[in-house]
XYZ file of C-alpha atoms in Angstrom:
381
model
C -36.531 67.977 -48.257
C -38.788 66.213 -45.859
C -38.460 62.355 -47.206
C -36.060 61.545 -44.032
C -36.167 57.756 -42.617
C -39.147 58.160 -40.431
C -38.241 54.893 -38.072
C -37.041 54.591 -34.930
C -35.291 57.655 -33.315
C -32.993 56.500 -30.683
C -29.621 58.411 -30.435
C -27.059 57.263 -27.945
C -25.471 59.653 -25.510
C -22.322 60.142 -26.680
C -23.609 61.316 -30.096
C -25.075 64.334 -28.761
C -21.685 65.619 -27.221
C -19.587 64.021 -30.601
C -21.866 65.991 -33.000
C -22.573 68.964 -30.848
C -26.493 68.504 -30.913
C -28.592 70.992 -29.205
C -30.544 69.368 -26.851
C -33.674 70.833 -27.320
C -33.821 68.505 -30.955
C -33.900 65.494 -27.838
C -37.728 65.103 -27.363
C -37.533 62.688 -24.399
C -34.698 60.998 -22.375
C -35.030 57.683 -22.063
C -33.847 56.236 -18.543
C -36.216 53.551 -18.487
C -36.737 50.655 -20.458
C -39.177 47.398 -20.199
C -38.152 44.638 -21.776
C -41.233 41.985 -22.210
C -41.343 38.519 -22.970
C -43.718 36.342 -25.136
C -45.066 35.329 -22.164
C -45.711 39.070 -20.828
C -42.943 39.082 -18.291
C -41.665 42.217 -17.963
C -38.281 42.956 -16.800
C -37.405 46.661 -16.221
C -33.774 47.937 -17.373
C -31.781 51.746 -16.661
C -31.201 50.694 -12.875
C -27.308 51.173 -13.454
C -27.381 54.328 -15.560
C -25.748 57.049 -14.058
C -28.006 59.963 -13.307
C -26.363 62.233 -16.247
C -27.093 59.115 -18.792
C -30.042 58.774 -20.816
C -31.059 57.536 -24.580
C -32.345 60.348 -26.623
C -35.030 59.880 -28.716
C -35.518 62.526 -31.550
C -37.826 62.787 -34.728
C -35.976 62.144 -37.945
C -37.689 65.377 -39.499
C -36.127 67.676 -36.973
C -32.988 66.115 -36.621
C -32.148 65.887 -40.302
C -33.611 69.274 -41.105
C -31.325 70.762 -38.273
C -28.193 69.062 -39.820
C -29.251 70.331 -43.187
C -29.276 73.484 -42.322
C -25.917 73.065 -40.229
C -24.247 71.956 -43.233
C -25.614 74.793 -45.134
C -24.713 77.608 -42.865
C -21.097 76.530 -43.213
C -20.731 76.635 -46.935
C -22.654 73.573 -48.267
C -24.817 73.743 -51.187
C -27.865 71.859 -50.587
C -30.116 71.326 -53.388
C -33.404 70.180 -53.611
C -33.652 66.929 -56.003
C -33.903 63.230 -56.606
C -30.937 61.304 -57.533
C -31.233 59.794 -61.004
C -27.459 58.376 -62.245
C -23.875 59.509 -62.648
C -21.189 59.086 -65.429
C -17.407 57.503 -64.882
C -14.780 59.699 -66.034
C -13.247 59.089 -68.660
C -10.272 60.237 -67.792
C -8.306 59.268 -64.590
C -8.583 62.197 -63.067
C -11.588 63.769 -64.774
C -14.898 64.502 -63.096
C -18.004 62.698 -62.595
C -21.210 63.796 -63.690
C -24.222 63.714 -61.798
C -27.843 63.270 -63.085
C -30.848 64.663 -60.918
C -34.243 66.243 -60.997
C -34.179 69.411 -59.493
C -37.305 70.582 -57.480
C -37.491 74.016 -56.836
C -41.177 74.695 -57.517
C -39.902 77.526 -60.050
C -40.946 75.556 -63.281
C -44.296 73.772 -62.603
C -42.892 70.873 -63.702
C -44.270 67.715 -61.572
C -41.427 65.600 -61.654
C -38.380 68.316 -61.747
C -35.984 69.660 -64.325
C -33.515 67.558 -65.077
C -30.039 68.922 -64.223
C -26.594 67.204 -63.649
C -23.194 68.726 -62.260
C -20.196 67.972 -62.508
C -17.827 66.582 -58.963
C -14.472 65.119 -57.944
C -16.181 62.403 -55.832
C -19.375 60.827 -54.744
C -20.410 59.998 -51.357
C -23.515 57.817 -51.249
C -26.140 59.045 -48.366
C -29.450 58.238 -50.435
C -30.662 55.182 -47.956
C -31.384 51.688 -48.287
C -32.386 51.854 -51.444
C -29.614 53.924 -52.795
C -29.352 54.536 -56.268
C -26.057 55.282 -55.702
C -24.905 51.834 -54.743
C -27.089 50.318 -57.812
C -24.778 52.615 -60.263
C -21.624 51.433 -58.515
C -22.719 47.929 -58.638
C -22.619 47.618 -54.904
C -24.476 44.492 -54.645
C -27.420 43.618 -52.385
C -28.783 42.608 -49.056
C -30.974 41.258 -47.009
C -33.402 44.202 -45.718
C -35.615 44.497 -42.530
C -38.826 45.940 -42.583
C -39.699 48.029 -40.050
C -43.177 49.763 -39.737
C -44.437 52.786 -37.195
C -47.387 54.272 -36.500
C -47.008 57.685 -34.441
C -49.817 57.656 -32.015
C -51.434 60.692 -30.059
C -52.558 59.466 -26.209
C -54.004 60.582 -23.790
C -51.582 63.042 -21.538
C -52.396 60.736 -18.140
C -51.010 57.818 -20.417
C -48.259 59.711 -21.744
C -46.823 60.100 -18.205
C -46.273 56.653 -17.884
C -43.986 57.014 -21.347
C -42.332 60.756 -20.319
C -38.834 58.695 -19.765
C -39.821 55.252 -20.691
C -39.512 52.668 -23.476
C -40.621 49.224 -24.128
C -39.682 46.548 -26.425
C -41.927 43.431 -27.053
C -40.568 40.368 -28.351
C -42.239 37.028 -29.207
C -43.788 35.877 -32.179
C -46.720 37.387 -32.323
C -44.990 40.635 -32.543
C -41.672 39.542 -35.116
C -40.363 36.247 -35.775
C -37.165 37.999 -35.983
C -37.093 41.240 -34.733
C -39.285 42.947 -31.787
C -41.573 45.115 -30.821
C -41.695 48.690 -29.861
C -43.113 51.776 -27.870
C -40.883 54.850 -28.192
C -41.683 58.126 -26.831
C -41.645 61.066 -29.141
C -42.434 64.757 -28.171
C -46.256 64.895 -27.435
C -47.162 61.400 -28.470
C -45.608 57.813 -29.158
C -44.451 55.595 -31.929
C -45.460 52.060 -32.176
C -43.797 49.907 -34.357
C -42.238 46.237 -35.580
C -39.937 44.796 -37.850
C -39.050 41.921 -39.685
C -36.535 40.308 -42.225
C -38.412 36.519 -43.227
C -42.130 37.729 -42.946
C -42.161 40.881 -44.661
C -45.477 40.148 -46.253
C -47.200 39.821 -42.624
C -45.892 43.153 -41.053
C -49.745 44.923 -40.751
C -50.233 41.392 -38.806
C -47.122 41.962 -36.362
C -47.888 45.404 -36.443
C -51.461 44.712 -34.913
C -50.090 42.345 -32.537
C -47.844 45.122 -30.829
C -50.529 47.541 -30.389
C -52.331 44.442 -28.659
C -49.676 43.930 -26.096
C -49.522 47.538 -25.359
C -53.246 48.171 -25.763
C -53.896 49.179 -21.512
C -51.138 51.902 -22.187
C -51.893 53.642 -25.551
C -56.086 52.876 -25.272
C -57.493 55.662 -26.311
C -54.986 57.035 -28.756
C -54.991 58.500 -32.015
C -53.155 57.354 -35.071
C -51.320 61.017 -36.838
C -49.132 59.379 -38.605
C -48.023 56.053 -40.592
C -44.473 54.989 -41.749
C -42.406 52.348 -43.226
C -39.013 52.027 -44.376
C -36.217 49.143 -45.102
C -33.737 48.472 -42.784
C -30.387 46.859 -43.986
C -29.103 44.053 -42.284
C -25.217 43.860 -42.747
C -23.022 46.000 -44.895
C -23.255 45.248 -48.981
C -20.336 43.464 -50.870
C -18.994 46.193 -52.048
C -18.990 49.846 -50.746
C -16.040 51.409 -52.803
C -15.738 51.864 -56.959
C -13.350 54.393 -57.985
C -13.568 57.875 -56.362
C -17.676 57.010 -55.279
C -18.079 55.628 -51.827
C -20.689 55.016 -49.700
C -22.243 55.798 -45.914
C -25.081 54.794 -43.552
C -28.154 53.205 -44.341
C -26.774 52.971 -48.547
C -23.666 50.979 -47.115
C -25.775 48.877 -45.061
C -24.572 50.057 -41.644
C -27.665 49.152 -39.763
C -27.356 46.583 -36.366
C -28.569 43.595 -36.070
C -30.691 42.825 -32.588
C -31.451 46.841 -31.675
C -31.779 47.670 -35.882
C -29.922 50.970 -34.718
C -28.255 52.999 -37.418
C -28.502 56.962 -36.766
C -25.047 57.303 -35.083
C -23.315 55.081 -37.655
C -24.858 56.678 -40.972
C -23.570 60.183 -38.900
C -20.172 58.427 -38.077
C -19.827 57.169 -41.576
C -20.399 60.269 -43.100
C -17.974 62.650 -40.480
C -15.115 59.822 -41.138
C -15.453 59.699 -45.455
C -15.490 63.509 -44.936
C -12.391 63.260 -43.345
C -10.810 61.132 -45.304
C -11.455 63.100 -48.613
C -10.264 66.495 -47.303
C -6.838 64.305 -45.662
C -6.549 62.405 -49.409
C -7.207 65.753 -51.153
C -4.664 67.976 -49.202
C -7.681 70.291 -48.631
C -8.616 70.498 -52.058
C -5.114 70.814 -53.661
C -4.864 67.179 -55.484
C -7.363 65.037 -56.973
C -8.714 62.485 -53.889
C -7.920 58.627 -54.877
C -9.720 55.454 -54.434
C -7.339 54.350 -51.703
C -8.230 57.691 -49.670
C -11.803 56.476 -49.791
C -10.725 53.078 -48.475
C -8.998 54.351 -45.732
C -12.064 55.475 -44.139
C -13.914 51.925 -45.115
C -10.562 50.315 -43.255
C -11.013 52.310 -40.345
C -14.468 52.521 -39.884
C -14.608 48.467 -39.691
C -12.094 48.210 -37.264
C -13.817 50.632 -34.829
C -17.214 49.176 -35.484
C -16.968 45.289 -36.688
C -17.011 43.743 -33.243
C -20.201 46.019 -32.469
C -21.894 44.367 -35.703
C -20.393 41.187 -34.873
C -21.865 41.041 -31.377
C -25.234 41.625 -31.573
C -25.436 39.880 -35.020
C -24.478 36.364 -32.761
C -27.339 38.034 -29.871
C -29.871 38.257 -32.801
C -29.045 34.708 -34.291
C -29.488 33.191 -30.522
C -31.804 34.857 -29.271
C -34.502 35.994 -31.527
C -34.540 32.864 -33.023
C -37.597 31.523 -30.802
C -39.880 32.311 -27.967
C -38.087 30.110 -25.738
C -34.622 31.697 -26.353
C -36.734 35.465 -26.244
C -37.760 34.399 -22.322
C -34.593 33.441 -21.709
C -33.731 36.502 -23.303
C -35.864 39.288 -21.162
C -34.813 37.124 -17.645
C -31.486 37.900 -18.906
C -31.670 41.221 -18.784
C -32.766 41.412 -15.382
C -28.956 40.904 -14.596
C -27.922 44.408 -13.246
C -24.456 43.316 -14.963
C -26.380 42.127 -18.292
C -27.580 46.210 -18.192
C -24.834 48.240 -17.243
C -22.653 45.724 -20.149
C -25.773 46.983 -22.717
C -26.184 50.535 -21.812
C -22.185 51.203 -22.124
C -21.987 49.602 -25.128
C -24.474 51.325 -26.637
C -24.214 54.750 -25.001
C -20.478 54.875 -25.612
C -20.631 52.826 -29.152
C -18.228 50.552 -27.619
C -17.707 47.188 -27.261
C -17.047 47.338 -23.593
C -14.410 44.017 -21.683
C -15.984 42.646 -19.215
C -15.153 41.084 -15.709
C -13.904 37.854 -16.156
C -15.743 36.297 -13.194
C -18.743 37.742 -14.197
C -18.538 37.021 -17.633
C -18.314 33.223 -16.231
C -21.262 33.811 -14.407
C -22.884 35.572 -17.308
C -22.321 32.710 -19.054
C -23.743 29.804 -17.096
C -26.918 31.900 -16.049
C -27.935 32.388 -19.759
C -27.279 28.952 -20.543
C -29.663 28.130 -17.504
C -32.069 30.770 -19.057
C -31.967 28.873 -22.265
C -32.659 25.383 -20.640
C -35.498 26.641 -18.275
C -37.204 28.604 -21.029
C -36.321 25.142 -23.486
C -37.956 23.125 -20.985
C -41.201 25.136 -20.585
C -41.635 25.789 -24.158
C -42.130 21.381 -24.250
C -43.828 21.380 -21.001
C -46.011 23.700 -22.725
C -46.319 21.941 -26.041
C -47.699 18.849 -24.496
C -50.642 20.878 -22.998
C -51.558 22.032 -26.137
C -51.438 18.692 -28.132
C-alpha cells in the first residue's frame, strides 16, 4: 500500500478546499518561489499572492494513505494487490473479470495469491505505466523522467526553505525540463527531470545539487526516488465500459510536470459520471457515460495543457530562451497571471494592454538573451 508516486508534491490551493483536505497533510506553504537562470540570476516570485494564498506541498505517502483510508471509511473496499489483466465480457452487458495478486501476508506466498473478481466497469488509476491502459490497447507516450532525492539539512538551512521553493533551469540541470528544491516536512527534496536525455538523469541530478550546494551543504540523503512522468494524454483513453484517470491517461503538464490535482479531478469526474450513467446503480453504465466525463474533462482542462505545452516548447528549448525566461518572471503581471492559473486551475484572460506589453517585453527577453548567448559564443571559440 505504500508504492505511491514519490515525485514532486505540489498541490494548488484550490484543491485543498475542492477535496476537503485537512491541512495538517500540508507540510509547508509555499509563498515564495526563486526562479534561477543558467546564468544564476535569480528572480524571486509570490509578491502578488494574497496573504491567504499559498502552494501546498505534501508527501505522496501521507496524502494517498489519507485518501485511502477516506475512501474506505465510506464504503470502499480497498484491497491490497498488484494488477495483473482483465477479461471482456462476452456478453454486452456481462461483467468483467479482473486478475490480481492479492497480498495480505496471510499465505507466505512472496508474490501473492492470485485472485480475480468480477465488476461492471474499470477505472484505470495504476500510473504511468498502467497495465490497465496496455490491456485496453491505449497506446503510448512520450514519458519524463523525473528523479528526487529527499535530503535532511541542517535546521539553520531549513529556515531559509520553511516557505520557499526554487526551480533551476539551464542545461546543466535538464535540457528540457528544470530543476528543483521543494520543501517537505523536516527536510527537502531535490530533484530533475527530463524527456530526450533520460540516460543522463544521475548527471542532471548532480548538477542541481551543485547549484543549490551553499543551501543544502551539509545535508543528508534519507531517501531516493524515481518515477515516469507522462507528457500528453495517450491516443486512446476509452474501450468499452474501462476508462482511464491521472497519471495512466497521461494527464501530466507540460512546463511545471504537475499532475496531483488532475489525476484527483479525473478520478472525482469518471466517478461521477458512472453513478449519473448508472442511475445509482440501477442500469448497466455504457461506454458513452464514460465518454462524457473524457468530453468534459478536456474542455475544462485542454487550454491549461495547451498553454504551457507552447511555454515548454519556447522556452525550455535553450539557455538563451531559459534567461529570457526567469527575467520574465520578474513581471509582477507575468506572476499574479501564473499563480491564478495555477492556484485556481484556470486559464485566467488577461488585460489586453498588458498582454501587449507582455508580449513585446518577452520578445525583447528573447532577443537580449539571443544576443548574449552569440556574444558569448565568440568568447569561447
Amino acid at each position: 500500500m505504500d508504492n505511491c508516486k514519490p515525485c514532486g508534491g505540489a498541490i494548488p490551493l484550490c484543491m485543498v478546499s475542492e477535496f476537503d483536505l485537512p491541512l495538517d497533510l500540508v507540510d509547508r506553504k509555499v509563498r515564495k518561489m526563486k526562479m534561477i537562470s543558467p546564468s544564476n540570476v535569480a528572480v524571486d516570485i509570490g509578491r502578488t499572492l494574497a496573504p491567504h494564498e499559498y502552494i501546498g506541498m505534501v508527501r505522496r505517502e501521507v496524502l494517498d494513505a489519507y485518501l485511502r483510508s477516506r475512501a474506505q471509511s465510506v464504503g470502499a473496499e480497498v484491497v491490497n494487490g498488484l494488477f495483473l489483466r482483465y477479461e471482456a465480457p462476452k456478453e454486452p452487458n456481462g461483467s468483467y473479470v479482473v486478475h490480481y495478486n492479492h497480498y495480505d501476508g496471510s499465505n507466505g506466498k512472496v508474490g501473492g495469491e492470485k485472485r480475480s473478481f468480477e465488476v461492471d466497469a474499470i477505472v484505470g488509476a495504476d500510473g504511468a505505466n498502467s497495465r490497465v491502459a496496455k490491456d485496453m490497447g491505449a497506446g503510448d507516450y512520450e514519458y519524463a523522467i523525473a528523479f528526487q532525492e529527499r535530503v535532511k539539512i541542517p535546521d539553520d538551512k531549513m529556515v531559509y526553505y520553511e516557505e520557499r521553493a526554487e526551480m533551476y533551469v539551464g542545461d546543466d540541470v535538464s535540457p528540457d525540463f528544470y530543476g528543483w528544491v521543494f520543501p517537505k516536512c523536516d527536510h527537502v527534496a531535490v530533484g530533475t527531470g527530463t524527456v530526450t536525455h533520460k540516460a543522463d538523469i544521475k548527471k542532471f541530478q548532480a548538477a542541481t545539487r551543485l547549484r543549490a550546494k551553499d543551501k543544502i551543504e551539509g545535508g543528508k540523503i534519507i531517501r531516493v526516488e524515481a518515477h515516469p512522468i507522462p507528457e500528453h494524454p495517450r491516443p486512446k483513453r476509452v474501450s468499452g465500459r474501462v476508462t482511464l484517470v491521472g497519471d495512466a491517461a497521461g494527464y501530466v503538464t507540460k512546463c511545471s510536470g504537475e499532475g496531483i490535482y488532475f489525476a484527483a479531478k479525473s478520478g472525482r469526474m469518471c466517478a461521477e459520471a458512472i453513478v449519473a450513467g448508472s442511475a445509482n446503480g440501477t442500469r448497466m453504465v455504457e461506454e458513452s457515460d464514460l465518454r462524457k466525463y473524457l468530453a468534459e474533462f478536456d474542455r475544462l482542462y485542454w487550454p491549461t495543457y495547451k498553454v504551457l505545452d507552447i511555454l515548454q516548447k519556447v522556452f525550455y528549448r535553450s539557455n538563451a530562451a531559459r534567461e529570457a525566461f526567469v527575467e520574465m518572471c520578474a513581471d509582477d503581471y507575468v506572476q499574479k497571471m501564473t499563480f491564478d492559473s495555477y492556484l485556481y486551475k484556470r486559464v485566467v484572460p488577461g488585460n489586453p494592454l498588458d498582454d501587449i506589453k507582455l508580449a513585446v517585453n518577452t520578445i525583447g527577453s528573447l532577443v537580449r538573451a539571443t544576443a548574449l548567448r552569440r556574444e558569448m559564443e565568440k568568447v569561447t571559440l
